[in-house]
mmCIF file of C-alpha atoms and ligand atoms in Angstrom:
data_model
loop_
_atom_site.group_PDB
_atom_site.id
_atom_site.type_symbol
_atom_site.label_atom_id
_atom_site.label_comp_id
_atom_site.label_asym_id
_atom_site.label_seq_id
_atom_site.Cartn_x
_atom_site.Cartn_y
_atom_site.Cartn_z
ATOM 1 C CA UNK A 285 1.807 2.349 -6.314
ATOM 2 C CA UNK A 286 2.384 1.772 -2.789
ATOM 3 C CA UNK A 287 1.316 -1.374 -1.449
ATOM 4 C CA UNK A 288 0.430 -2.724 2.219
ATOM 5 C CA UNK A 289 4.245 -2.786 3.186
ATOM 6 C CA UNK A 290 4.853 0.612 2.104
ATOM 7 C CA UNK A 291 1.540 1.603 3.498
ATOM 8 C CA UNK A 292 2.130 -0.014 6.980
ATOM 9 C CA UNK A 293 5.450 1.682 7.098
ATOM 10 C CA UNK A 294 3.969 5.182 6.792
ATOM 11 C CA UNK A 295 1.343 4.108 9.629
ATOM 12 C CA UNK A 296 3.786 2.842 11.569
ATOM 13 C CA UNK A 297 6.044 6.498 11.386
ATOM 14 C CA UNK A 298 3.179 8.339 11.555
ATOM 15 C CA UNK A 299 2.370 6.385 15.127
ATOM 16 C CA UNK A 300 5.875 6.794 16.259
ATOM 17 C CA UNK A 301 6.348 10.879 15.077
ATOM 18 C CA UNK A 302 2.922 12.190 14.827
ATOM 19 C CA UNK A 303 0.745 10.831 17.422
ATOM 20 C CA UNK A 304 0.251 13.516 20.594
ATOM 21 C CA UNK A 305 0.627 16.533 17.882
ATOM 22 C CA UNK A 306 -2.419 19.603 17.466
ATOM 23 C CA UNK A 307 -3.071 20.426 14.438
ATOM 24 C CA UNK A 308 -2.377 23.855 14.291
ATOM 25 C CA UNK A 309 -3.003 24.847 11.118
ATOM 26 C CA UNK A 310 -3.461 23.457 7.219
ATOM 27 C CA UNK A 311 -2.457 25.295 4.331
ATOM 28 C CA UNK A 312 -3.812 23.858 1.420
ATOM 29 C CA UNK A 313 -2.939 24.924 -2.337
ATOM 30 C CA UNK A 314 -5.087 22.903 -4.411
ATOM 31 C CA UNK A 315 -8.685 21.221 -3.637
ATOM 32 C CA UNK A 316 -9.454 18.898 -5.938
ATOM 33 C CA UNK A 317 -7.153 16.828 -3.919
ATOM 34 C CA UNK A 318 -9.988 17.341 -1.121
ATOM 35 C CA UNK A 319 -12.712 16.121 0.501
ATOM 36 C CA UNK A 320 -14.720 16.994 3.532
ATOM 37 C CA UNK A 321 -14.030 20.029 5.714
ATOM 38 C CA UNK A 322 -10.558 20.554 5.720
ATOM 39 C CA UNK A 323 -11.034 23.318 9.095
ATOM 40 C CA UNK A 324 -12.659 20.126 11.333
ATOM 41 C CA UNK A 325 -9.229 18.934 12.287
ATOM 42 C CA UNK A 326 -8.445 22.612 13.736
ATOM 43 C CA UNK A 327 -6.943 22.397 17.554
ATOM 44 C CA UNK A 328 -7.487 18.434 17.448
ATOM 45 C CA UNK A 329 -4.482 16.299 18.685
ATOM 46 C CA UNK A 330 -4.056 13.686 16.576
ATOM 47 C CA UNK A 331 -4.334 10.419 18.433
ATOM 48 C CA UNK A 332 -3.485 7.386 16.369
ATOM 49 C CA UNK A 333 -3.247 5.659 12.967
ATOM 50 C CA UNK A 334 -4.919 2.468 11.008
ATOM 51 C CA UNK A 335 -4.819 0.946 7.578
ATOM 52 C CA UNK A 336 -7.159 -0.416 5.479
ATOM 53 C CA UNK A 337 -5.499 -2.377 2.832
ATOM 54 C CA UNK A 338 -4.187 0.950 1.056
ATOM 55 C CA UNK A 339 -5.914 3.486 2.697
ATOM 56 C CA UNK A 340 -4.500 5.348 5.320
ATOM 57 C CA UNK A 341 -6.258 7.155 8.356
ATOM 58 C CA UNK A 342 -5.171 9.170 10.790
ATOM 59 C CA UNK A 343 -7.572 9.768 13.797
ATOM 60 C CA UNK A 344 -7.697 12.878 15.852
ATOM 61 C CA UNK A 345 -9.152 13.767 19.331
ATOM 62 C CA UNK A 346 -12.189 15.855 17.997
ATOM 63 C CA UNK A 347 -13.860 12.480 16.154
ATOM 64 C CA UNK A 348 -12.399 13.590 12.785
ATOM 65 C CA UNK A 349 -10.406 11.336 10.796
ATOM 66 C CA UNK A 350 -8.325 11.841 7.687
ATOM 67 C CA UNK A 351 -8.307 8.949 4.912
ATOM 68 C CA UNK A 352 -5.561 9.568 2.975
ATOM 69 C CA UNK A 353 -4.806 7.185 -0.140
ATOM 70 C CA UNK A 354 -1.619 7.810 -2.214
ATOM 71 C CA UNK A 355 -2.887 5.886 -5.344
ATOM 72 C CA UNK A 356 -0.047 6.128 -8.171
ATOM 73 C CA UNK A 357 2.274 9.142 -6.655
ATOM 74 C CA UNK A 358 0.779 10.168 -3.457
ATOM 75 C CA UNK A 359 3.413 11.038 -0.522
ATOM 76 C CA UNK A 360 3.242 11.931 2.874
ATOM 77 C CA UNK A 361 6.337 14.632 4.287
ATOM 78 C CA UNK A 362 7.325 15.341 7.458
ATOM 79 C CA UNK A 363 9.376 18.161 7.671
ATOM 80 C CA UNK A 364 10.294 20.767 9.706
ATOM 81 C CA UNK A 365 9.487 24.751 9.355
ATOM 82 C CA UNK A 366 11.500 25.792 7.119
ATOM 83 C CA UNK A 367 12.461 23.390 4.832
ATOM 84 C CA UNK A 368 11.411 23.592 1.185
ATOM 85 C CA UNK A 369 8.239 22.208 0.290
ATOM 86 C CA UNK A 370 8.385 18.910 -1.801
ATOM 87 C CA UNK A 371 7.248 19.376 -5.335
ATOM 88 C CA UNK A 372 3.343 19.002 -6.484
ATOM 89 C CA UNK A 373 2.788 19.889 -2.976
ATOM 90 C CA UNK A 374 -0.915 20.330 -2.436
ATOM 91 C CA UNK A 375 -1.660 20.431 1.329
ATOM 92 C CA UNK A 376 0.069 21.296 4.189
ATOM 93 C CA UNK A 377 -0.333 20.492 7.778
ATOM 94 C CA UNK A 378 1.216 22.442 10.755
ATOM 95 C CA UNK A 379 1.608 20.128 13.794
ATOM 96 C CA UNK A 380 2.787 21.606 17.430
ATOM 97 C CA UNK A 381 4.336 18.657 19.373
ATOM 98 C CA UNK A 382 4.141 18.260 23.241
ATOM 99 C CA UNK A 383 7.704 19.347 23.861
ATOM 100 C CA UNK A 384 9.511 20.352 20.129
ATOM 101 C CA UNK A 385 9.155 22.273 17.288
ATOM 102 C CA UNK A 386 6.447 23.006 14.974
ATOM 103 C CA UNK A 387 6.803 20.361 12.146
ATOM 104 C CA UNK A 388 4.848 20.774 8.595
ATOM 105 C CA UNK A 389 3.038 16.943 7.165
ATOM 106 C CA UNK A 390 2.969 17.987 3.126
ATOM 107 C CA UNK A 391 0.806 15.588 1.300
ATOM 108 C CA UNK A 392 2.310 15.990 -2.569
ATOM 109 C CA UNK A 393 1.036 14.349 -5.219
ATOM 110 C CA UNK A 394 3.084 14.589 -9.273
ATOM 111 C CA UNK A 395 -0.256 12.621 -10.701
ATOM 112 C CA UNK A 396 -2.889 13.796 -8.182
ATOM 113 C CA UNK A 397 -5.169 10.335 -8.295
ATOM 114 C CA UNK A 398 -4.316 10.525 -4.388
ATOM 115 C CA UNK A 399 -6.555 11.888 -1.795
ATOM 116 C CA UNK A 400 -7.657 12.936 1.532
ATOM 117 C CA UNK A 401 -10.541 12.848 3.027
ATOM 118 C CA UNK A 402 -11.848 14.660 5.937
ATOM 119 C CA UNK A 403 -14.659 12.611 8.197
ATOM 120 C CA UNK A 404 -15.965 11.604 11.260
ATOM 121 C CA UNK A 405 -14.277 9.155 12.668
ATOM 122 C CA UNK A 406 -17.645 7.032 13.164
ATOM 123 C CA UNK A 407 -18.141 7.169 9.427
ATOM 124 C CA UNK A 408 -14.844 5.649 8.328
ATOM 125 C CA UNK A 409 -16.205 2.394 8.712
ATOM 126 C CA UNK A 410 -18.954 3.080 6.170
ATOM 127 C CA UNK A 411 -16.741 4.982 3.423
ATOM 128 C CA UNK A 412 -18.148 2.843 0.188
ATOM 129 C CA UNK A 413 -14.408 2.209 -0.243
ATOM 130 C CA UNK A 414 -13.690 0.763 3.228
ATOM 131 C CA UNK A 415 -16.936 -1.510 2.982
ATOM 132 C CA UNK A 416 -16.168 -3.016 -0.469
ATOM 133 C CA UNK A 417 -12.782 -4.215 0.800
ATOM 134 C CA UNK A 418 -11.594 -7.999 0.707
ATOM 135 C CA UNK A 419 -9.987 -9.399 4.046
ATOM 136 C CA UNK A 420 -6.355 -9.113 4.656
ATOM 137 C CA UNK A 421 -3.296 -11.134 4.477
ATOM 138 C CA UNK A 422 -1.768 -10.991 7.880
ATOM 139 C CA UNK A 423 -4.704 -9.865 9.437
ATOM 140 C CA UNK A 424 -8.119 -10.993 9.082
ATOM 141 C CA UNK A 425 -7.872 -13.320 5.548
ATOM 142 C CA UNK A 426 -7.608 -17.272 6.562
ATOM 143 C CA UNK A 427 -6.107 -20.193 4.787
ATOM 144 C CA UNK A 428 -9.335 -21.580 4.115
ATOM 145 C CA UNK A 429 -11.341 -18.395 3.362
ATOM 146 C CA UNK A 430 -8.151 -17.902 0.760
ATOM 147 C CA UNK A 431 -8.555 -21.127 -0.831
ATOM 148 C CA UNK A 432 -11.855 -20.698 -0.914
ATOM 149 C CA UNK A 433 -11.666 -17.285 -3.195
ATOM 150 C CA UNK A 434 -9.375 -19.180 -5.204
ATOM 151 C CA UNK A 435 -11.798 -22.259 -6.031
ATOM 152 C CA UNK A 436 -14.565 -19.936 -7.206
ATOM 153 C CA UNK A 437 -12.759 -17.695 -9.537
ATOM 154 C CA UNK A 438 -11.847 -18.709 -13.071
ATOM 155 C CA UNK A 439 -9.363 -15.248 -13.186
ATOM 156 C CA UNK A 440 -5.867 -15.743 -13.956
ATOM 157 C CA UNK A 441 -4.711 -16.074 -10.428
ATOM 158 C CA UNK A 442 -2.559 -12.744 -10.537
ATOM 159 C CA UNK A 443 -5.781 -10.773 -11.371
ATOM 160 C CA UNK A 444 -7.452 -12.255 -8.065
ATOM 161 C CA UNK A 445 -4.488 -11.212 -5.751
ATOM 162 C CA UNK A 446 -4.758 -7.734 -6.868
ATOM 163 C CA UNK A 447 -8.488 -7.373 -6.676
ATOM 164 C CA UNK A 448 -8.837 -5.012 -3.377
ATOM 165 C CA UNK A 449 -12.656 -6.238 -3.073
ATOM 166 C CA UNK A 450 -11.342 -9.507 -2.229
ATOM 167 C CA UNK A 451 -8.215 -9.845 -1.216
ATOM 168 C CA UNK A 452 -7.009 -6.141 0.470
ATOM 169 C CA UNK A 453 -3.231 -4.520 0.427
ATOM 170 C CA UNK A 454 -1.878 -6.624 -2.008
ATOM 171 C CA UNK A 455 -0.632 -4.984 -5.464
ATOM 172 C CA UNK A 456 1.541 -5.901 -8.561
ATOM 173 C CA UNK A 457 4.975 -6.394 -6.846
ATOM 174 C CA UNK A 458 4.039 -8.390 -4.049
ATOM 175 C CA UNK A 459 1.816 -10.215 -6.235
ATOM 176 C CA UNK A 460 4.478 -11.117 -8.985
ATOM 177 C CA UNK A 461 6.668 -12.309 -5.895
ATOM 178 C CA UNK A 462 4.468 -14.184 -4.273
ATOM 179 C CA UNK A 463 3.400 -16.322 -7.059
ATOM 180 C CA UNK A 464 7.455 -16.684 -8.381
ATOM 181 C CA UNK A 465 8.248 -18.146 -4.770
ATOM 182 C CA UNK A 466 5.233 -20.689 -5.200
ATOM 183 C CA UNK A 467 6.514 -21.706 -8.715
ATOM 184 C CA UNK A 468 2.868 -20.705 -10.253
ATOM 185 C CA UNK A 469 2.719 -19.404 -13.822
ATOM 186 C CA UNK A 470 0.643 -15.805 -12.840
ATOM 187 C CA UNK A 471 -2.089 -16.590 -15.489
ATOM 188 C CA UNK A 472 -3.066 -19.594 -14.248
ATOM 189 C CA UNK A 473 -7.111 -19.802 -13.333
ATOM 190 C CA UNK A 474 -7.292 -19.859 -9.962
ATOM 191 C CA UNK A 475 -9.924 -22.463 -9.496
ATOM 192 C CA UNK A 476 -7.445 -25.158 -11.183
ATOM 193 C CA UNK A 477 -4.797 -24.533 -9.041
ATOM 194 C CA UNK A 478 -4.492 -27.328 -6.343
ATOM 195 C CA UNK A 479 -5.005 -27.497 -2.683
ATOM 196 C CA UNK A 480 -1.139 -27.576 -2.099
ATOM 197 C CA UNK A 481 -0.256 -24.895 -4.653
ATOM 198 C CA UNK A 482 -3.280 -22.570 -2.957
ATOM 199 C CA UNK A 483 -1.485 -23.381 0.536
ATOM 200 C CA UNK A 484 1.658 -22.356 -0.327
ATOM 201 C CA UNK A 485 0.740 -19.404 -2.189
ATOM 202 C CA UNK A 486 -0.774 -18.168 0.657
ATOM 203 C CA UNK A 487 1.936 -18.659 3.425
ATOM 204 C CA UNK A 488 4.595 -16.690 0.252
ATOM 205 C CA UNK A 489 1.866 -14.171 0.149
ATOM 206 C CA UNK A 490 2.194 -13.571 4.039
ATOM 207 C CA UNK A 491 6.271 -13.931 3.689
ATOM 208 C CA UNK A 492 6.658 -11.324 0.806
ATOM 209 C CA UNK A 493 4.090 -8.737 2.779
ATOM 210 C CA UNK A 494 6.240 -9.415 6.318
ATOM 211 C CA UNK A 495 9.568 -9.041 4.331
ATOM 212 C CA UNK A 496 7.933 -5.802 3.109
ATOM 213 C CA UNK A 497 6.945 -4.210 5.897
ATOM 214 C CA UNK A 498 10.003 -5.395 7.862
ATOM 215 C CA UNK A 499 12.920 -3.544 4.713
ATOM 216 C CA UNK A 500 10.510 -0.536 5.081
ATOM 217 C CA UNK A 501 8.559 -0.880 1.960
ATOM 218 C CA UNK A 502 10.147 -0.869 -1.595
ATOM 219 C CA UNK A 503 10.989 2.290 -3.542
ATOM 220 C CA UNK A 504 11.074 1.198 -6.790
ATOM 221 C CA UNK A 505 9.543 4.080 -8.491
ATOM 222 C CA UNK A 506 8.055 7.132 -6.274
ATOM 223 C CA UNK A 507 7.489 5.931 -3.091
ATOM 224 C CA UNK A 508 8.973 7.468 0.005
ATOM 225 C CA UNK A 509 8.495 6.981 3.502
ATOM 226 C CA UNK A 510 7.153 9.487 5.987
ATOM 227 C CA UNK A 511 10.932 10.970 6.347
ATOM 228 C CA UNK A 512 11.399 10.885 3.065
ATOM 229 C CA UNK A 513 13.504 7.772 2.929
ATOM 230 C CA UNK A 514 13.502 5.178 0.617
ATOM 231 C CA UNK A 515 12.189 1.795 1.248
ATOM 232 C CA UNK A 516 14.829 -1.316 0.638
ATOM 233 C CA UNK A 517 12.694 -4.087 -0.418
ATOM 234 C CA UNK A 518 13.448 -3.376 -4.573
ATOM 235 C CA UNK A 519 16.808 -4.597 -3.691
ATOM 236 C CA UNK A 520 15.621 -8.082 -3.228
ATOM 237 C CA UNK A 521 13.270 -8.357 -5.998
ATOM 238 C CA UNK A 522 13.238 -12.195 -7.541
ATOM 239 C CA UNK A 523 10.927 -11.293 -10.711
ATOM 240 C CA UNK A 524 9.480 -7.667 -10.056
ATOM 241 C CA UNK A 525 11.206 -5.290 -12.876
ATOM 242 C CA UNK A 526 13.877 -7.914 -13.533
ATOM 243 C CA UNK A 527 13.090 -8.349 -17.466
ATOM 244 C CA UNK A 528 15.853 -10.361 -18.976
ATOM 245 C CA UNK A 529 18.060 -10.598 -15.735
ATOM 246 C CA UNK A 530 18.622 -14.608 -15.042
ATOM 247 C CA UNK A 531 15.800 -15.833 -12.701
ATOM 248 C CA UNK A 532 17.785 -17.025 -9.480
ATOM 249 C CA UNK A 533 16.545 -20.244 -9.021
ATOM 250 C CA UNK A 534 17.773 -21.342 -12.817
ATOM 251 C CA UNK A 535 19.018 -18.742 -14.671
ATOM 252 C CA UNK A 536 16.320 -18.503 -17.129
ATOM 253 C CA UNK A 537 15.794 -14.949 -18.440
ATOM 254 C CA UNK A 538 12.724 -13.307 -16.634
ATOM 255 C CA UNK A 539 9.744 -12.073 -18.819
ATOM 256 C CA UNK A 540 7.330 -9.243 -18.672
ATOM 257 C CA UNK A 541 3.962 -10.936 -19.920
ATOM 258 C CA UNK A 542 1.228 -8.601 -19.534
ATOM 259 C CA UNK A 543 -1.672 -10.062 -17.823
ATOM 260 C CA UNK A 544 -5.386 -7.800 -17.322
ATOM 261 C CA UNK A 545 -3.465 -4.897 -18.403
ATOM 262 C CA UNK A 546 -0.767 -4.952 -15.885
ATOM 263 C CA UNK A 547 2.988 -5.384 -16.653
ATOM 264 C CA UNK A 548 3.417 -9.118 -14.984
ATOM 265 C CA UNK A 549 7.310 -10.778 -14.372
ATOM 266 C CA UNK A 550 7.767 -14.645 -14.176
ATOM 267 C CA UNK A 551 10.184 -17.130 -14.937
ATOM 268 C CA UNK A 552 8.555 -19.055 -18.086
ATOM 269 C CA UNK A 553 10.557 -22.202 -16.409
ATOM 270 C CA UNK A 554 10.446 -22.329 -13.061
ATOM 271 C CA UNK A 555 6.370 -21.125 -13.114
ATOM 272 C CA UNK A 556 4.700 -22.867 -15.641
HETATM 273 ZN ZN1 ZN B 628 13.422 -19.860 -12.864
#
């Protein structure tokens, strides 16, 4: 699932190729995908991007917004006209820039638990998902405010960094990363963990999320950027899908534990 990095990237693309485009027409072939009035973006030039933890949205000139969340498979394609359509593509959007061709944005989607929603811009704030939504790492979340969600849960620490209503953007690989560079076993209850270990979990949090967003995101499964790249970051996984490779630090095997359901990698030696 794509995470803040990968998000971020596609924000960042999207704010470098997209921004100063009309919409000049969407095509859409399926609409459960849908929500909101799809024609309300119409003529509108679309004027910038933002993130919240996951969620994408793109902002246009007529006070309508797209939130866009690629869940499990989701992907965002820019492409020009012409081209062949990515598979499971569901909608398409035909955007006129100032001085080039028309381009196509297909949002695709193999397992379809991705969205996009169609707003006004004023009411992004209030989407139930956007409200319920932890601070962020690298933005908004402190030190202290994170050692403070630590000391009142009694989760296995893992199951606290991926909990969006807390904590926002983080997911499984940056969490299993994080926690490896900070030498914490990932089932540990957070409360017990000690003012030190909280402290340097969080500043490995912030350093696996800026390494992510700086290789481009990590494509270790079906992500793809905006240009349909791949991100780079899986090539410097530590723990994340490494079962039985030698942990680098001391060449203990890795193991896939499986902690609140998700498929969890640590080094039974180095995080105890
Ligand atoms: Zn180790």
């Amino acid at each position: 699932m794509p995470e803040l990095p990968e998000v971020e990237t596609i924000k960042q693309q999207i704010e470098a190729h997209l921004v100063g485009s009309i919409v000049a027409g969407v095509s859409t072939f399926r609409t459960d995908v849908i929500h909101g009035e799809v024609l309300s973006i119409m003529g509108s030039t679309i004027t910038g991007a933002r993130r919240f933890g996951k969620l994408l949205v793109i902002d246009t000139s007529k006070d309508i917004s797209l939130c866009v969340h690629l869940k499990m498979t989701g992907r965002l394609t820019l492409l020009p006209v012409g081209e062949t359509f990515p598979k499971h593509t569901h909608v398409v959007f035909h955007l006129q820039p100032p001085r080039s061709e028309t381009q196509l944005v297909c949002f695709s989607d193999a397992r379809r638990f991705g969205y996009i929603h169609f707003l006004p811009t004023t009411a992004v704030q209030d989407l139930p998902f956007v409200k319920s939504l932890g601070k962020e790492p690298l933005k908004d979340l402190t030190k202290k405010e994170f050692e403070l969600l630590c000391a009142r849960s009694k989760r296995p620490i893992k199951m606290l960094l991926l909990d969006q209503h807390r904590i926002a953007g983080i997911g499984n690989i940056y969490a299993c990363e994080a926690l490896w560079m900070s030498f914490i076993h990932p089932a540990t209850p957070a409360q017990i963990l000690t003012r030190k270990q909280m402290q340097a979990l969080f500043a490995n949090i912030e350093a696996v999320l800026t390494e992510g967003i700086e290789r481009g995101g990590a494509s270790d499964n079906s992500y793809r950027n905006l240009m349909g790249g791949k991100g780079k970051y899986q090539d410097f996984f530590k723990v994340y899908g490494r079962t039985g490779k030698p942990c680098v630090r001391c060449s203990t095997p890795i193991e896939r534990i499986v902690i609140g359901g998700r498929g969890t990698f640590c080094c039974p030696v180095c995080q105890k």
